[in-house]
mmCIF file of N, CA and C in Angstrom:
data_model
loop_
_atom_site.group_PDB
_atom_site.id
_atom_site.type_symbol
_atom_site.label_atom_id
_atom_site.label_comp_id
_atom_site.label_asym_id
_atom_site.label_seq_id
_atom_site.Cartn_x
_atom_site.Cartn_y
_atom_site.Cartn_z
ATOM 1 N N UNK A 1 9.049 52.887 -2.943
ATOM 2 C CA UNK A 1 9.971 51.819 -2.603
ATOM 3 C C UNK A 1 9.195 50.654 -1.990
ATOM 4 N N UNK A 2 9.409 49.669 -2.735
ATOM 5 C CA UNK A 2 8.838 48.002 -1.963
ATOM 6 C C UNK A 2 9.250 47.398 -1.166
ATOM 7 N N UNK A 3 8.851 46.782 0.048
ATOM 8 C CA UNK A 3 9.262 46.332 1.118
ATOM 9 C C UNK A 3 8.946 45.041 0.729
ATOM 10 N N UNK A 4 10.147 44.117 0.710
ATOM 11 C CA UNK A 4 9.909 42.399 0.473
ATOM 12 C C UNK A 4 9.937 41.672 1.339
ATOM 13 N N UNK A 5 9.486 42.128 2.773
ATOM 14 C CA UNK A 5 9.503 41.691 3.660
ATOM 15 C C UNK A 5 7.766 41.817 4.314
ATOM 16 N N UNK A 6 7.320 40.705 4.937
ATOM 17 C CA UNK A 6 5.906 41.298 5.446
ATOM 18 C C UNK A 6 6.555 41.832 6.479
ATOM 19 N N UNK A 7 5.404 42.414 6.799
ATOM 20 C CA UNK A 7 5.100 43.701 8.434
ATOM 21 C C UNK A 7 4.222 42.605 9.179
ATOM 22 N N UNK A 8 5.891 41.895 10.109
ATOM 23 C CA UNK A 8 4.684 41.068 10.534
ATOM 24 C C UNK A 8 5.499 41.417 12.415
ATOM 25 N N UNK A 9 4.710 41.472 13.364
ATOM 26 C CA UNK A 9 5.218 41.607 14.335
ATOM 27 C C UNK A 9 5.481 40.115 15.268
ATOM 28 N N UNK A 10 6.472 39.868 14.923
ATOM 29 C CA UNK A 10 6.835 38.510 15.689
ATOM 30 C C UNK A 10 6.403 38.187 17.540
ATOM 31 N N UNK A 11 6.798 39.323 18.021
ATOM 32 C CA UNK A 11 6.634 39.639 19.398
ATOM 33 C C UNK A 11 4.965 39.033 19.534
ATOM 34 N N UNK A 12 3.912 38.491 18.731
ATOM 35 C CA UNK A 12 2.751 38.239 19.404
ATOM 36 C C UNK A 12 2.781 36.923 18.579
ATOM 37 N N UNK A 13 3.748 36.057 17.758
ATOM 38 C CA UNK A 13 3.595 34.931 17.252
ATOM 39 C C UNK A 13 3.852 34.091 18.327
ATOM 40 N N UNK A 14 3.201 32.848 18.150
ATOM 41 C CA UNK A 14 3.039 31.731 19.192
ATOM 42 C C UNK A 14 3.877 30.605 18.928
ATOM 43 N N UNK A 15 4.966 30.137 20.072
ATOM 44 C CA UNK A 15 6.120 29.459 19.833
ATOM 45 C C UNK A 15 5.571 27.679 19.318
ATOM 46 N N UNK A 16 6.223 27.400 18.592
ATOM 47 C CA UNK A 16 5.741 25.894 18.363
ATOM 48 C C UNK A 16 5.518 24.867 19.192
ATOM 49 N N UNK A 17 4.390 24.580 19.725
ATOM 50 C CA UNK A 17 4.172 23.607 20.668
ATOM 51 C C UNK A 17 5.057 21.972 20.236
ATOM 52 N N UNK A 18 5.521 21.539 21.764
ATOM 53 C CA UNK A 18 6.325 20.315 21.198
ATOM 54 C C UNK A 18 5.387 19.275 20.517
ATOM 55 N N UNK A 19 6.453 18.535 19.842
ATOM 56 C CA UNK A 19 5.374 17.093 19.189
ATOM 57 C C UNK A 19 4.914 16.140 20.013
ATOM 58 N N UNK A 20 3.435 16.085 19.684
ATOM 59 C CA UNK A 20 2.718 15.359 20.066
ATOM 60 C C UNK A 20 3.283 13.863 20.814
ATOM 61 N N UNK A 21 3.558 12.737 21.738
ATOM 62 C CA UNK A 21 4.211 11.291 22.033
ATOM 63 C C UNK A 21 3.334 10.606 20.758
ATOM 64 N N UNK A 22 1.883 10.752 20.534
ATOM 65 C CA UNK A 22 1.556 9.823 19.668
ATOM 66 C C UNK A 22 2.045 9.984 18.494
ATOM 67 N N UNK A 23 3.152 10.801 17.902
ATOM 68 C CA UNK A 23 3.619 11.092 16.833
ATOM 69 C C UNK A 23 4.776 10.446 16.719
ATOM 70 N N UNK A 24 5.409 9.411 17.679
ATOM 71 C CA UNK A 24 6.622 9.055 17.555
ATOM 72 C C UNK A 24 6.561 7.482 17.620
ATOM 73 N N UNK A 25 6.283 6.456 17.215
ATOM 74 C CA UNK A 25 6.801 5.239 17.455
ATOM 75 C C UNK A 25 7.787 4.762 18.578
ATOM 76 N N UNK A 26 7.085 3.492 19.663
ATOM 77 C CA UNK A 26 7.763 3.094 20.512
ATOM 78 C C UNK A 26 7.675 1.447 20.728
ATOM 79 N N UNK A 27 8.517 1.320 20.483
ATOM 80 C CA UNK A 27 8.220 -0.436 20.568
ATOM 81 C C UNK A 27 8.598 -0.868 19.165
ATOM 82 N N UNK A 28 7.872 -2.266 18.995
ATOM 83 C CA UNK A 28 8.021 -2.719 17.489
ATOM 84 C C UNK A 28 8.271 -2.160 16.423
ATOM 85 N N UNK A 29 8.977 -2.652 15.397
ATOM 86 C CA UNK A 29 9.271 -2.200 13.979
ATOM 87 C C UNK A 29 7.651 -2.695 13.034
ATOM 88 N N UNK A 30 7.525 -2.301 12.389
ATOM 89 C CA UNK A 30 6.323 -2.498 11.677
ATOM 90 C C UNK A 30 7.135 -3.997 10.631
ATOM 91 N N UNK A 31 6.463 -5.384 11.096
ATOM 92 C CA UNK A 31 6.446 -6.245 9.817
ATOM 93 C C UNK A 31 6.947 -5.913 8.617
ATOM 94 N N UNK A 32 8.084 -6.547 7.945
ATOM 95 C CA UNK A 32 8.297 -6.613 6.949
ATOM 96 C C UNK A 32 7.191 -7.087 5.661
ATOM 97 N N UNK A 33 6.585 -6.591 4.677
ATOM 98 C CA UNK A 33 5.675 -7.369 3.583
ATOM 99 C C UNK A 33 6.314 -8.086 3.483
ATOM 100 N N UNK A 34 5.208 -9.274 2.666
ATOM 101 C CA UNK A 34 5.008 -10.530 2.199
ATOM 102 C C UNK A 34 5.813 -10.266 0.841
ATOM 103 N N UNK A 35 6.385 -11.867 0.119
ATOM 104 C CA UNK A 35 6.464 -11.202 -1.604
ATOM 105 C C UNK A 35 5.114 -10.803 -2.560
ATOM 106 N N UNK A 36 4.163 -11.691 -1.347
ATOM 107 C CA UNK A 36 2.552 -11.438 -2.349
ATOM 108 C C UNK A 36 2.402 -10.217 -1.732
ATOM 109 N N UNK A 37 2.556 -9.666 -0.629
ATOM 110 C CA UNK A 37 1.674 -8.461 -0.237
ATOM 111 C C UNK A 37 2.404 -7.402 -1.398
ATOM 112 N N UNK A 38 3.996 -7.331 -1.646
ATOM 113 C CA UNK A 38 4.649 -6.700 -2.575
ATOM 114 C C UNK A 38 4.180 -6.736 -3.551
ATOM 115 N N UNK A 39 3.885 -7.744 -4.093
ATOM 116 C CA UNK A 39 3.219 -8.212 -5.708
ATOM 117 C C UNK A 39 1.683 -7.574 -6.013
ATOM 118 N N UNK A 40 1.017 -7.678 -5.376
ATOM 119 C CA UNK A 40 0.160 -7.119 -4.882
ATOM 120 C C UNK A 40 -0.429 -5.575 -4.611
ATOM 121 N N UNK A 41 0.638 -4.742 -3.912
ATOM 122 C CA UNK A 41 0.941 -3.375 -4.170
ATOM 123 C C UNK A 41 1.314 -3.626 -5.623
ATOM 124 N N UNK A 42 2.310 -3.823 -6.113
ATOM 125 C CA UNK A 42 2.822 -3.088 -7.384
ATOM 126 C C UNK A 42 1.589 -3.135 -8.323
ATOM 127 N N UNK A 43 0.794 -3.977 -8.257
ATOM 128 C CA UNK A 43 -0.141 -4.479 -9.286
ATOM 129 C C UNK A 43 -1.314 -3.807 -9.180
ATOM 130 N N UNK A 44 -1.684 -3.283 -8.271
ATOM 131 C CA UNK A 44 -2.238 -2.215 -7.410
ATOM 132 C C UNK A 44 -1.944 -0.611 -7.945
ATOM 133 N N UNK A 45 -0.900 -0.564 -7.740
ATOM 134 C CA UNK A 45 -0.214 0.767 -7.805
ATOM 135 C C UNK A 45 -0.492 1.211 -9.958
ATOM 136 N N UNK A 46 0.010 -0.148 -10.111
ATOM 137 C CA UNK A 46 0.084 -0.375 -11.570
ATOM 138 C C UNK A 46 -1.610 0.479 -12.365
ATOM 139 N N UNK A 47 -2.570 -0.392 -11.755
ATOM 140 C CA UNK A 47 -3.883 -0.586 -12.113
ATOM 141 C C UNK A 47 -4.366 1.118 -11.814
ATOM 142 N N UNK A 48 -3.987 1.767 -10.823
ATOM 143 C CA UNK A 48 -4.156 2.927 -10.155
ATOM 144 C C UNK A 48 -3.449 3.996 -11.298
ATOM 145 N N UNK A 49 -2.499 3.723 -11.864
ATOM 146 C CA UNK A 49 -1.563 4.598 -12.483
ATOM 147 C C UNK A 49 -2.169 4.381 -14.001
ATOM 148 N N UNK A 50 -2.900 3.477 -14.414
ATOM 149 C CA UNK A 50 -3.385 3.191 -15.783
ATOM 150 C C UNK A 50 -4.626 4.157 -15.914
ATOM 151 N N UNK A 51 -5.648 3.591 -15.217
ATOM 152 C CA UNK A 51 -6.769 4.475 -15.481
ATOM 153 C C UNK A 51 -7.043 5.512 -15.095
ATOM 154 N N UNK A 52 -8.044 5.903 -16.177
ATOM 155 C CA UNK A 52 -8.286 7.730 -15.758
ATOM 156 C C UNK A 52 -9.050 8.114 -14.428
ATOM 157 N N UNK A 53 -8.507 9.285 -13.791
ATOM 158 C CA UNK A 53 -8.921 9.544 -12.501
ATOM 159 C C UNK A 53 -10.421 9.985 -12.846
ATOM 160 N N UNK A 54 -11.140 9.410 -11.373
ATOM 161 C CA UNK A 54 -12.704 9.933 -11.551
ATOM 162 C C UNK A 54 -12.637 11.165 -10.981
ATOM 163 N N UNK A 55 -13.969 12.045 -11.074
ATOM 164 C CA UNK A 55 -14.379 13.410 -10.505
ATOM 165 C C UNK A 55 -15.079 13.040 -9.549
ATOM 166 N N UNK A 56 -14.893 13.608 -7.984
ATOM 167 C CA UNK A 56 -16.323 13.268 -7.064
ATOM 168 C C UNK A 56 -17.156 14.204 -7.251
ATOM 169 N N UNK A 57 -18.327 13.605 -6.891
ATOM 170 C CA UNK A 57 -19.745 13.947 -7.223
ATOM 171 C C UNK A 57 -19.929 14.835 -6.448
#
């Protein structure tokens, strides 16, 4: 008979430490883009999505 469950003993797992403050945004909204900075990404994104991916060395 198969057990589909692991054998895992919870009693020594370690509770999730809270999130980090630098993980949360305080203050300002981040700038809205430009229509060029937009234009720009897409054309970007475009050029990225055309050619074939390289292999690193």
């Amino acid at each position: 008979m198969s057990n589909t469950h692991r054998d895992v003993d919870h009693a020594l797992a370690y509770p999730e430490p809270p999130a980090s403050p630098l993980w949360h945004r305080h203050g300002a909204k981040a700038r809205p883009l430009t229509d060029a900075q937009r234009k720009r990404n897409r054309e970007l994104l475009d050029l990225a999505q055309r050619k074939p991916r390289t292999t690193a060395a």
